[in-house]
PDB file of C-alpha atoms in Angstrom:
ATOM      1  CA  MET Y1080      35.553 114.812  92.256  1.00  0.00           C
ATOM      2  CA  GLN Y1081      37.816 111.811  92.834  1.00  0.00           C
ATOM      3  CA  VAL Y1082      39.620 112.530  89.565  1.00  0.00           C
ATOM      4  CA  ILE Y1083      40.413 116.066  90.739  1.00  0.00           C
ATOM      5  CA  ILE Y1084      41.723 114.754  94.070  1.00  0.00           C
ATOM      6  CA  TYR Y1085      43.949 112.260  92.263  1.00  0.00           C
ATOM      7  CA  LEU Y1086      45.274 114.976  89.956  1.00  0.00           C
ATOM      8  CA  ILE Y1087      46.083 117.219  92.927  1.00  0.00           C
ATOM      9  CA  LEU Y1088      47.825 114.306  94.659  1.00  0.00           C
ATOM     10  CA  ILE Y1089      49.907 113.555  91.555  1.00  0.00           C
ATOM     11  CA  LEU Y1090      50.833 117.224  91.244  1.00  0.00           C
ATOM     12  CA  MET Y1091      51.952 117.309  94.898  1.00  0.00           C
ATOM     13  CA  ILE Y1092      54.077 114.183  94.413  1.00  0.00           C
ATOM     14  CA  VAL Y1093      55.730 115.666  91.326  1.00  0.00           C
ATOM     15  CA  ARG Y1094      56.474 118.915  93.181  1.00  0.00           C
ATOM     16  CA  MET Y1095      57.956 117.036  96.130  1.00  0.00           C
ATOM     17  CA  PHE Y1096      60.142 115.030  93.735  1.00  0.00           C
ATOM     18  CA  LEU Y1097      61.389 118.165  91.993  1.00  0.00           C
ATOM     19  CA  MET Y1098      62.034 119.923  95.311  1.00  0.00           C
ATOM     20  CA  ASN Y1099      64.029 116.937  96.539  1.00  0.00           C
ATOM     21  CA  LYS Y1100      66.174 116.970  93.383  1.00  0.00           C
ATOM     22  CA  ARG Y1101      66.765 120.699  93.789  1.00  0.00           C
ATOM     23  CA  THR Y1102      67.711 120.291  97.451  1.00  0.00           C
ATOM     24  CA  LYS Y1103      70.301 117.650  96.540  1.00  0.00           C
ATOM     25  CA  LYS Y1104      71.834 119.916  93.895  1.00  0.00           C
ATOM     26  CA  SER Y1105      71.927 122.830  96.323  1.00  0.00           C
ATOM     27  CA  LYS Y1106      73.650 120.631  98.921  1.00  0.00           C
ATOM     28  CA  LYS Y1107      76.307 119.646  96.379  1.00  0.00           C
ATOM     29  CA  LEU Y1108      76.931 123.300  95.573  1.00  0.00           C
ATOM     30  CA  ILE Y1109      77.245 124.184  99.271  1.00  0.00           C
ATOM     31  CA  ASP Y1110      79.823 121.406  99.593  1.00  0.00           C
ATOM     32  CA  VAL Y1111      81.781 123.020  96.751  1.00  0.00           C
ATOM     33  CA  VAL Y1112      81.664 126.408  98.508  1.00  0.00           C
ATOM     34  CA  ASN Y1113      82.799 124.831 101.769  1.00  0.00           C
ATOM     35  CA  SER Y1114      85.884 123.379 100.081  1.00  0.00           C
ATOM     36  CA  VAL Y1115      87.204 126.807  99.010  1.00  0.00           C
ATOM     37  CA  GLY Y1116      89.907 126.781 101.698  1.00  0.00           C
ATOM     38  CA  ASP Y1117      91.816 124.133  99.740  1.00  0.00           C
ATOM     39  CA  LYS Y1118      92.591 125.595  96.312  1.00  0.00           C
ATOM     40  CA  GLU Y1119      93.232 122.312  94.492  1.00  0.00           C
ATOM     41  CA  GLU Y1120      90.230 120.563  96.052  1.00  0.00           C
ATOM     42  CA  PHE Y1121      87.933 123.506  95.334  1.00  0.00           C
ATOM     43  CA  PHE Y1122      88.730 123.727  91.622  1.00  0.00           C
ATOM     44  CA  GLU Y1123      88.438 119.962  91.253  1.00  0.00           C
ATOM     45  CA  ASN Y1124      85.061 119.997  93.019  1.00  0.00           C
ATOM     46  CA  VAL Y1125      83.613 122.925  91.100  1.00  0.00           C
ATOM     47  CA  LYS Y1126      84.632 121.472  87.729  1.00  0.00           C
ATOM     48  CA  GLN Y1127      83.046 118.163  88.685  1.00  0.00           C
ATOM     49  CA  PHE Y1128      79.867 119.987  89.752  1.00  0.00           C
ATOM     50  CA  GLU Y1129      79.695 121.818  86.409  1.00  0.00           C
ATOM     51  CA  GLU Y1130      80.131 118.537  84.552  1.00  0.00           C
ATOM     52  CA  GLU Y1131      77.311 116.937  86.538  1.00  0.00           C
ATOM     53  CA  MET Y1132      75.031 119.928  85.890  1.00  0.00           C
ATOM     54  CA  LYS Y1133      75.737 120.302  82.166  1.00  0.00           C
ATOM     55  CA  ASP Y1134      72.095 119.464  81.376  1.00  0.00           C
ATOM     56  CA  ASP Y1135      70.711 121.840  84.006  1.00  0.00           C
ATOM     57  CA  ALA Y1136      71.341 125.420  82.836  1.00  0.00           C
ATOM     58  CA  GLU Y1137      70.237 126.967  86.130  1.00  0.00           C
ATOM     59  CA  PHE Y1138      72.590 125.009  88.396  1.00  0.00           C
ATOM     60  CA  LEU Y1139      75.364 124.920  85.805  1.00  0.00           C
ATOM     61  CA  ASN Y1140      75.470 128.705  85.879  1.00  0.00           C
ATOM     62  CA  LYS Y1141      75.204 128.831  89.664  1.00  0.00           C
ATOM     63  CA  GLY Y1142      78.266 126.600  89.660  1.00  0.00           C
ATOM     64  CA  ARG Y1143      80.020 128.943  87.241  1.00  0.00           C
ATOM     65  CA  VAL Y1144      79.323 131.880  89.555  1.00  0.00           C
ATOM     66  CA  ILE Y1145      80.900 129.993  92.465  1.00  0.00           C
ATOM     67  CA  HIS Y1146      83.787 129.054  90.176  1.00  0.00           C
ATOM     68  CA  LEU Y1147      84.321 132.745  89.381  1.00  0.00           C
ATOM     69  CA  TRP Y1148      84.198 133.568  93.098  1.00  0.00           C
ATOM     70  CA  GLY Y1149      86.804 130.891  93.766  1.00  0.00           C
ATOM     71  CA  MET Y1150      89.082 132.358  91.096  1.00  0.00           C
ATOM     72  CA  ALA Y1151      88.895 135.748  92.817  1.00  0.00           C
ATOM     73  CA  PHE Y1152      89.308 134.165  96.251  1.00  0.00           C
ATOM     74  CA  HIS Y1153      92.485 132.340  95.200  1.00  0.00           C
ATOM     75  CA  GLU Y1154      93.670 135.122  92.857  1.00  0.00           C
ATOM     76  CA  ALA Y1155      93.709 132.650  89.957  1.00  0.00           C
ATOM     77  CA  TYR Y1156      92.714 134.953  87.114  1.00  0.00           C
ATOM     78  CA  THR Y1157      94.059 133.111  84.049  1.00  0.00           C
ATOM     79  CA  ASP Y1158      90.610 132.071  82.747  1.00  0.00           C
ATOM     80  CA  PHE Y1159      88.571 134.745  84.518  1.00  0.00           C
ATOM     81  CA  ASP Y1160      87.452 136.516  81.323  1.00  0.00           C
ATOM     82  CA  ASP Y1161      86.473 133.270  79.611  1.00  0.00           C
ATOM     83  CA  LEU Y1162      84.424 132.047  82.559  1.00  0.00           C
ATOM     84  CA  LEU Y1163      82.745 135.431  83.021  1.00  0.00           C
ATOM     85  CA  SER Y1164      81.618 135.362  79.388  1.00  0.00           C
ATOM     86  CA  LEU Y1165      80.190 131.843  79.825  1.00  0.00           C
ATOM     87  CA  ILE Y1166      77.918 132.774  82.735  1.00  0.00           C
ATOM     88  CA  ASP Y1167      74.324 132.942  81.509  1.00  0.00           C
ATOM     89  CA  VAL Y1168      72.629 135.258  83.992  1.00  0.00           C
ATOM     90  CA  GLU Y1169      69.201 134.767  82.414  1.00  0.00           C
ATOM     91  CA  ALA Y1170      69.327 131.055  83.256  1.00  0.00           C
ATOM     92  CA  MET Y1171      69.061 132.092  86.926  1.00  0.00           C
ATOM     93  CA  ILE Y1172      66.152 134.497  86.392  1.00  0.00           C
ATOM     94  CA  ARG Y1173      62.534 133.407  86.301  1.00  0.00           C
ATOM     95  CA  LYS Y1174      59.520 135.299  84.982  1.00  0.00           C
ATOM     96  CA  ASP Y1175      55.903 134.428  85.601  1.00  0.00           C
ATOM     97  CA  LYS Y1176      53.156 134.720  83.004  1.00  0.00           C
ATOM     98  CA  ASN Y1177      52.755 138.402  83.888  1.00  0.00           C
ATOM     99  CA  GLY Y1178      56.429 139.088  83.290  1.00  0.00           C
ATOM    100  CA  ILE Y1179      57.262 139.558  86.983  1.00  0.00           C
ATOM    101  CA  VAL Y1180      60.921 138.769  87.628  1.00  0.00           C
ATOM    102  CA  ASP Y1181      61.786 136.275  90.361  1.00  0.00           C
ATOM    103  CA  ILE Y1182      65.339 135.497  91.515  1.00  0.00           C
ATOM    104  CA  SER Y1183      64.373 134.243  94.975  1.00  0.00           C
ATOM    105  CA  GLU Y1184      65.703 130.708  94.446  1.00  0.00           C
ATOM    106  CA  ASN Y1185      68.993 132.000  93.047  1.00  0.00           C
ATOM    107  CA  GLU Y1186      69.531 135.206  95.011  1.00  0.00           C
ATOM    108  CA  ASP Y1187      72.620 133.652  96.571  1.00  0.00           C
ATOM    109  CA  ALA Y1188      74.234 133.615  93.110  1.00  0.00           C
ATOM    110  CA  PHE Y1189      73.314 137.269  92.587  1.00  0.00           C
ATOM    111  CA  PHE Y1190      74.839 138.079  95.971  1.00  0.00           C
ATOM    112  CA  TYR Y1191      78.168 136.826  94.640  1.00  0.00           C
ATOM    113  CA  LEU Y1192      77.783 138.634  91.310  1.00  0.00           C
ATOM    114  CA  TYR Y1193      76.773 142.015  92.753  1.00  0.00           C
ATOM    115  CA  LEU Y1194      78.523 142.001  96.134  1.00  0.00           C
ATOM    116  CA  GLY Y1195      80.777 139.076  97.042  1.00  0.00           C
ATOM    117  CA  ILE Y1196      83.015 138.837  93.973  1.00  0.00           C
ATOM    118  CA  PRO Y1197      83.376 142.623  93.499  1.00  0.00           C
ATOM    119  CA  ASN Y1198      84.435 142.923  97.155  1.00  0.00           C
ATOM    120  CA  ILE Y1199      87.241 140.399  96.694  1.00  0.00           C
ATOM    121  CA  LEU Y1200      88.330 141.941  93.386  1.00  0.00           C
ATOM    122  CA  GLU Y1201      88.526 145.366  95.018  1.00  0.00           C
ATOM    123  CA  LYS Y1202      90.493 143.897  97.920  1.00  0.00           C
ATOM    124  CA  ASN Y1203      92.951 142.328  95.475  1.00  0.00           C
ATOM    125  CA  GLY Y1204      93.311 145.535  93.475  1.00  0.00           C
ATOM    126  CA  MET Y1205      91.738 143.930  90.395  1.00  0.00           C
ATOM    127  CA  HIS Y1206      89.721 146.988  89.400  1.00  0.00           C
ATOM    128  CA  ALA Y1207      89.637 146.071  85.703  1.00  0.00           C
ATOM    129  CA  TYR Y1208      88.010 142.708  86.428  1.00  0.00           C
ATOM    130  CA  ARG Y1209      85.511 144.326  88.788  1.00  0.00           C
ATOM    131  CA  GLU Y1210      84.583 146.757  86.015  1.00  0.00           C
ATOM    132  CA  LYS Y1211      84.142 143.898  83.521  1.00  0.00           C
ATOM    133  CA  LEU Y1212      81.805 142.110  85.929  1.00  0.00           C
ATOM    134  CA  LYS Y1213      79.899 145.351  86.504  1.00  0.00           C
ATOM    135  CA  GLN Y1214      79.503 145.890  82.758  1.00  0.00           C
ATOM    136  CA  LYS Y1215      78.063 142.400  82.367  1.00  0.00           C
ATOM    137  CA  MET Y1216      75.580 142.905  85.211  1.00  0.00           C
ATOM    138  CA  ASP Y1217      74.639 146.391  83.995  1.00  0.00           C
ATOM    139  CA  THR Y1218      72.956 144.761  80.997  1.00  0.00           C
ATOM    140  CA  TYR Y1219      70.351 143.418  83.445  1.00  0.00           C
ATOM    141  CA  SER Y1220      69.727 146.734  85.214  1.00  0.00           C
ATOM    142  CA  ASP Y1221      66.209 147.135  83.847  1.00  0.00           C
ATOM    143  CA  VAL Y1222      65.254 143.538  84.616  1.00  0.00           C
ATOM    144  CA  LEU Y1223      66.668 143.498  88.151  1.00  0.00           C
ATOM    145  CA  GLY Y1224      66.235 147.168  89.068  1.00  0.00           C
ATOM    146  CA  LYS Y1225      63.732 146.429  91.832  1.00  0.00           C
ATOM    147  CA  HIS Y1226      65.873 143.851  93.596  1.00  0.00           C
ATOM    148  CA  LEU Y1227      67.710 144.993  96.714  1.00  0.00           C
ATOM    149  CA  VAL Y1228      70.862 143.007  95.968  1.00  0.00           C
ATOM    150  CA  LYS Y1229      71.287 144.882  92.686  1.00  0.00           C
ATOM    151  CA  VAL Y1230      70.625 148.344  94.124  1.00  0.00           C
ATOM    152  CA  LEU Y1231      72.950 147.711  97.075  1.00  0.00           C
ATOM    153  CA  GLY Y1232      75.570 146.554  94.586  1.00  0.00           C
ATOM    154  CA  ASP Y1233      75.202 149.851  92.713  1.00  0.00           C
ATOM    155  CA  ALA Y1234      75.631 151.825  95.936  1.00  0.00           C
ATOM    156  CA  ILE Y1235      78.787 149.923  96.808  1.00  0.00           C
ATOM    157  CA  ASP Y1236      80.173 150.484  93.315  1.00  0.00           C
ATOM    158  CA  SER Y1237      79.856 154.208  94.024  1.00  0.00           C
ATOM    159  CA  PHE Y1238      81.734 153.568  97.288  1.00  0.00           C
ATOM    160  CA  TYR Y1239      84.619 151.936  95.445  1.00  0.00           C
ATOM    161  CA  GLU Y1240      84.653 154.646  92.774  1.00  0.00           C
ATOM    162  CA  LYS Y1241      84.299 157.458  95.348  1.00  0.00           C
ATOM    163  CA  GLU Y1242      81.292 158.890  93.503  1.00  0.00           C
ATOM    164  CA  GLY Y1243      78.715 161.221  95.079  1.00  0.00           C
ATOM    165  CA  ASP Y1244      78.056 160.375  98.737  1.00  0.00           C
ATOM    166  CA  ARG Y1245      79.554 156.912  98.087  1.00  0.00           C
ATOM    167  CA  GLY Y1246      76.155 155.322  98.683  1.00  0.00           C
ATOM    168  CA  LEU Y1247      75.800 156.590 102.255  1.00  0.00           C
ATOM    169  CA  SER Y1248      72.209 157.806 101.919  1.00  0.00           C
ATOM    170  CA  PHE Y1249      71.145 154.406 100.601  1.00  0.00           C
ATOM    171  CA  TYR Y1250      73.008 152.504 103.327  1.00  0.00           C
ATOM    172  CA  GLU Y1251      71.200 154.606 105.912  1.00  0.00           C
ATOM    173  CA  GLU Y1252      67.850 153.877 104.259  1.00  0.00           C
ATOM    174  CA  VAL Y1253      68.554 150.152 104.395  1.00  0.00           C
ATOM    175  CA  LEU Y1254      69.609 150.366 108.044  1.00  0.00           C
ATOM    176  CA  ALA Y1255      66.437 152.311 108.848  1.00  0.00           C
ATOM    177  CA  GLY Y1256      64.347 149.560 107.226  1.00  0.00           C
ATOM    178  CA  ASP Y1257      63.303 151.804 104.350  1.00  0.00           C
ATOM    179  CA  TYR Y1258      63.608 149.242 101.557  1.00  0.00           C
ATOM    180  CA  GLY Y1259      60.001 148.139 101.150  1.00  0.00           C
ATOM    181  CA  GLU Y1260      59.947 149.037  97.451  1.00  0.00           C
ATOM    182  CA  TYR Y1261      62.581 146.403  96.700  1.00  0.00           C
ATOM    183  CA  THR Y1262      62.375 142.629  96.451  1.00  0.00           C
ATOM    184  CA  TYR Y1263      64.779 140.632  98.608  1.00  0.00           C
ATOM    185  CA  SER Y1264      65.301 137.306 100.318  1.00  0.00           C
ATOM    186  CA  LYS Y1265      64.363 137.433 103.998  1.00  0.00           C
ATOM    187  CA  SER Y1266      67.211 135.031 104.745  1.00  0.00           C
ATOM    188  CA  LEU Y1267      69.732 137.500 103.288  1.00  0.00           C
ATOM    189  CA  ILE Y1268      68.427 140.835 104.601  1.00  0.00           C
ATOM    190  CA  GLY Y1269      70.597 140.601 107.739  1.00  0.00           C
ATOM    191  CA  LEU Y1270      73.678 140.171 105.564  1.00  0.00           C
ATOM    192  CA  TYR Y1271      72.679 143.098 103.351  1.00  0.00           C
ATOM    193  CA  LYS Y1272      72.233 145.306 106.412  1.00  0.00           C
ATOM    194  CA  SER Y1273      75.607 144.254 107.819  1.00  0.00           C
ATOM    195  CA  ILE Y1274      77.303 145.130 104.535  1.00  0.00           C
ATOM    196  CA  ALA Y1275      75.508 148.486 104.320  1.00  0.00           C
ATOM    197  CA  ASN Y1276      76.470 149.232 107.932  1.00  0.00           C
ATOM    198  CA  ALA Y1277      80.129 148.373 107.267  1.00  0.00           C
ATOM    199  CA  HIS Y1278      80.396 150.751 104.316  1.00  0.00           C
ATOM    200  CA  ALA Y1279      78.551 153.479 106.207  1.00  0.00           C
ATOM    201  CA  ALA Y1280      80.963 153.003 109.138  1.00  0.00           C
ATOM    202  CA  VAL Y1281      83.965 153.638 106.880  1.00  0.00           C
ATOM    203  CA  ILE Y1282      82.432 156.905 105.717  1.00  0.00           C
ATOM    204  CA  TYR Y1283      81.540 157.939 109.279  1.00  0.00           C
ATOM    205  CA  LYS Y1284      85.101 157.242 110.356  1.00  0.00           C
ATOM    206  CA  GLU Y1285      86.625 159.161 107.459  1.00  0.00           C
ATOM    207  CA  THR Y1286      84.355 162.179 107.941  1.00  0.00           C
ATOM    208  CA  GLY Y1287      84.712 162.334 111.706  1.00  0.00           C
ATOM    209  CA  ALA Y1288      81.085 161.427 112.445  1.00  0.00           C
ATOM    210  CA  SER Y1289      82.187 159.691 115.643  1.00  0.00           C
ATOM    211  CA  GLU Y1290      78.744 159.365 117.209  1.00  0.00           C
ATOM    212  CA  LYS Y1291      77.300 157.630 114.154  1.00  0.00           C
ATOM    213  CA  TYR Y1292      80.379 155.432 113.917  1.00  0.00           C
ATOM    214  CA  GLN Y1293      79.937 154.298 117.521  1.00  0.00           C
ATOM    215  CA  GLU Y1294      76.322 153.455 116.752  1.00  0.00           C
ATOM    216  CA  SER Y1295      77.522 151.206 113.947  1.00  0.00           C
ATOM    217  CA  VAL Y1296      80.002 149.266 116.112  1.00  0.00           C
ATOM    218  CA  PRO Y1297      77.652 146.628 117.627  1.00  0.00           C
ATOM    219  CA  MET Y1298      76.594 145.494 114.159  1.00  0.00           C
ATOM    220  CA  LEU Y1299      80.215 145.537 113.006  1.00  0.00           C
ATOM    221  CA  GLU Y1300      81.169 143.296 115.931  1.00  0.00           C
ATOM    222  CA  ASN Y1301      78.411 140.863 115.038  1.00  0.00           C
ATOM    223  CA  PHE Y1302      79.445 140.881 111.367  1.00  0.00           C
ATOM    224  CA  ALA Y1303      83.063 140.177 112.345  1.00  0.00           C
ATOM    225  CA  LYS Y1304      82.002 136.872 113.912  1.00  0.00           C
ATOM    226  CA  SER Y1305      81.472 135.285 110.488  1.00  0.00           C
ATOM    227  CA  GLY Y1306      84.093 134.397 107.911  1.00  0.00           C
ATOM    228  CA  ILE Y1307      82.537 136.605 105.256  1.00  0.00           C
ATOM    229  CA  GLY Y1308      82.201 139.497 107.718  1.00  0.00           C
ATOM    230  CA  GLU Y1309      85.759 139.191 108.942  1.00  0.00           C
ATOM    231  CA  ARG Y1310      87.106 139.274 105.371  1.00  0.00           C
ATOM    232  CA  TRP Y1311      84.760 142.098 104.351  1.00  0.00           C
ATOM    233  CA  LEU Y1312      85.827 144.316 107.238  1.00  0.00           C
ATOM    234  CA  GLN Y1313      89.494 143.592 106.546  1.00  0.00           C
ATOM    235  CA  GLN Y1314      89.015 144.716 102.953  1.00  0.00           C
ATOM    236  CA  LEU Y1315      87.485 147.952 104.221  1.00  0.00           C
ATOM    237  CA  GLY Y1316      90.313 148.471 106.711  1.00  0.00           C
ATOM    238  CA  LEU Y1317      88.025 148.246 109.734  1.00  0.00           C
ATOM    239  CA  GLN Y1318      89.710 146.598 112.711  1.00  0.00           C
ATOM    240  CA  ILE Y1319      86.999 145.147 114.919  1.00  0.00           C
ATOM    241  CA  GLU Y1320      87.733 142.919 117.890  1.00  0.00           C
ATOM    242  CA  LYS Y1321      85.512 139.872 117.730  1.00  0.00           C
ATOM    243  CA  PRO Y1322      83.651 139.079 120.954  1.00  0.00           C
ATOM    244  CA  GLU Y1323      84.176 135.487 122.079  1.00  0.00           C
ATOM    245  CA  GLU Y1324      81.509 133.175 120.741  1.00  0.00           C
ATOM    246  CA  GLU Y1325      81.264 129.417 121.075  1.00  0.00           C
ATOM    247  CA  GLU Y1326      79.702 128.778 117.701  1.00  0.00           C
ATOM    248  CA  VAL Y1327      78.991 131.004 114.706  1.00  0.00           C
ATOM    249  CA  PHE Y1328      77.046 130.359 111.528  1.00  0.00           C
ATOM    250  CA  ASP Y1329      78.955 131.539 108.466  1.00  0.00           C
ATOM    251  CA  VAL Y1330      76.467 132.931 105.942  1.00  0.00           C
ATOM    252  CA  GLU Y1331      78.834 132.591 103.008  1.00  0.00           C
ATOM    253  CA  GLU Y1332      80.287 129.173 103.710  1.00  0.00           C
ATOM    254  CA  GLY Y1333      77.110 127.580 105.055  1.00  0.00           C
ATOM    255  CA  GLU Y1334      78.816 125.918 107.937  1.00  0.00           C
ATOM    256  CA  LYS Y1335      79.360 126.247 111.667  1.00  0.00           C
ATOM    257  CA  GLU Y1336      82.782 127.280 112.798  1.00  0.00           C
ATOM    258  CA  GLU Y1337      84.256 126.819 116.225  1.00  0.00           C
ATOM    259  CA  LYS Y1338      85.476 130.094 117.640  1.00  0.00           C
TER     260      LYS Y1338
END
């Protein structure tokens, strides 16, 4: 009995050690993201992060995703194709012994790949690069087909391409809470809903559905309080006056901004 207790204790210590190492790596990556406002500093930081993580495929590729996002953010596309080809998506996907796919610890990276980077590329008129990223991610459609971030990304692609109802029916399902069949991070569901609401609002506005548009405004105002929301709404051409707020947590940049 004592042997079993000791083994459990050792296992707990090992897990705590590994979690602590992961937390430190995640903190370093957040620091890289937070430096994006300074182009030179950002690219120096992200390259240093990738060098430090060269023996950790998971975090190396998370760093590459952020690097790709920074290229789009700063419209520095010289090595975009090369970096895109280097990103190993499978290194950020886990499967248990039953083959169940888990991206929970890296869903932030998939947010950038399916939603964040395509949004910036569309804003910058870089449709060809957005299509190349889409083609890369389409190879994982079967593996990630039950993950909300992927399905929302597909709906927004139809928005950009003006296909079908431009994803409106799916946005409305998400806003109604009808997404139980999909896997998602609870910490990101608010962001997903805000994005769905923003794209639905554009369609309501364009089609003259004024009542539905007005219903979408409170969530738009809340979204506009964050850096990512403000940029997203600008890309969509939605002018929303931000209510005064003393302090706002920016989902994308992981920091508090004084407003």
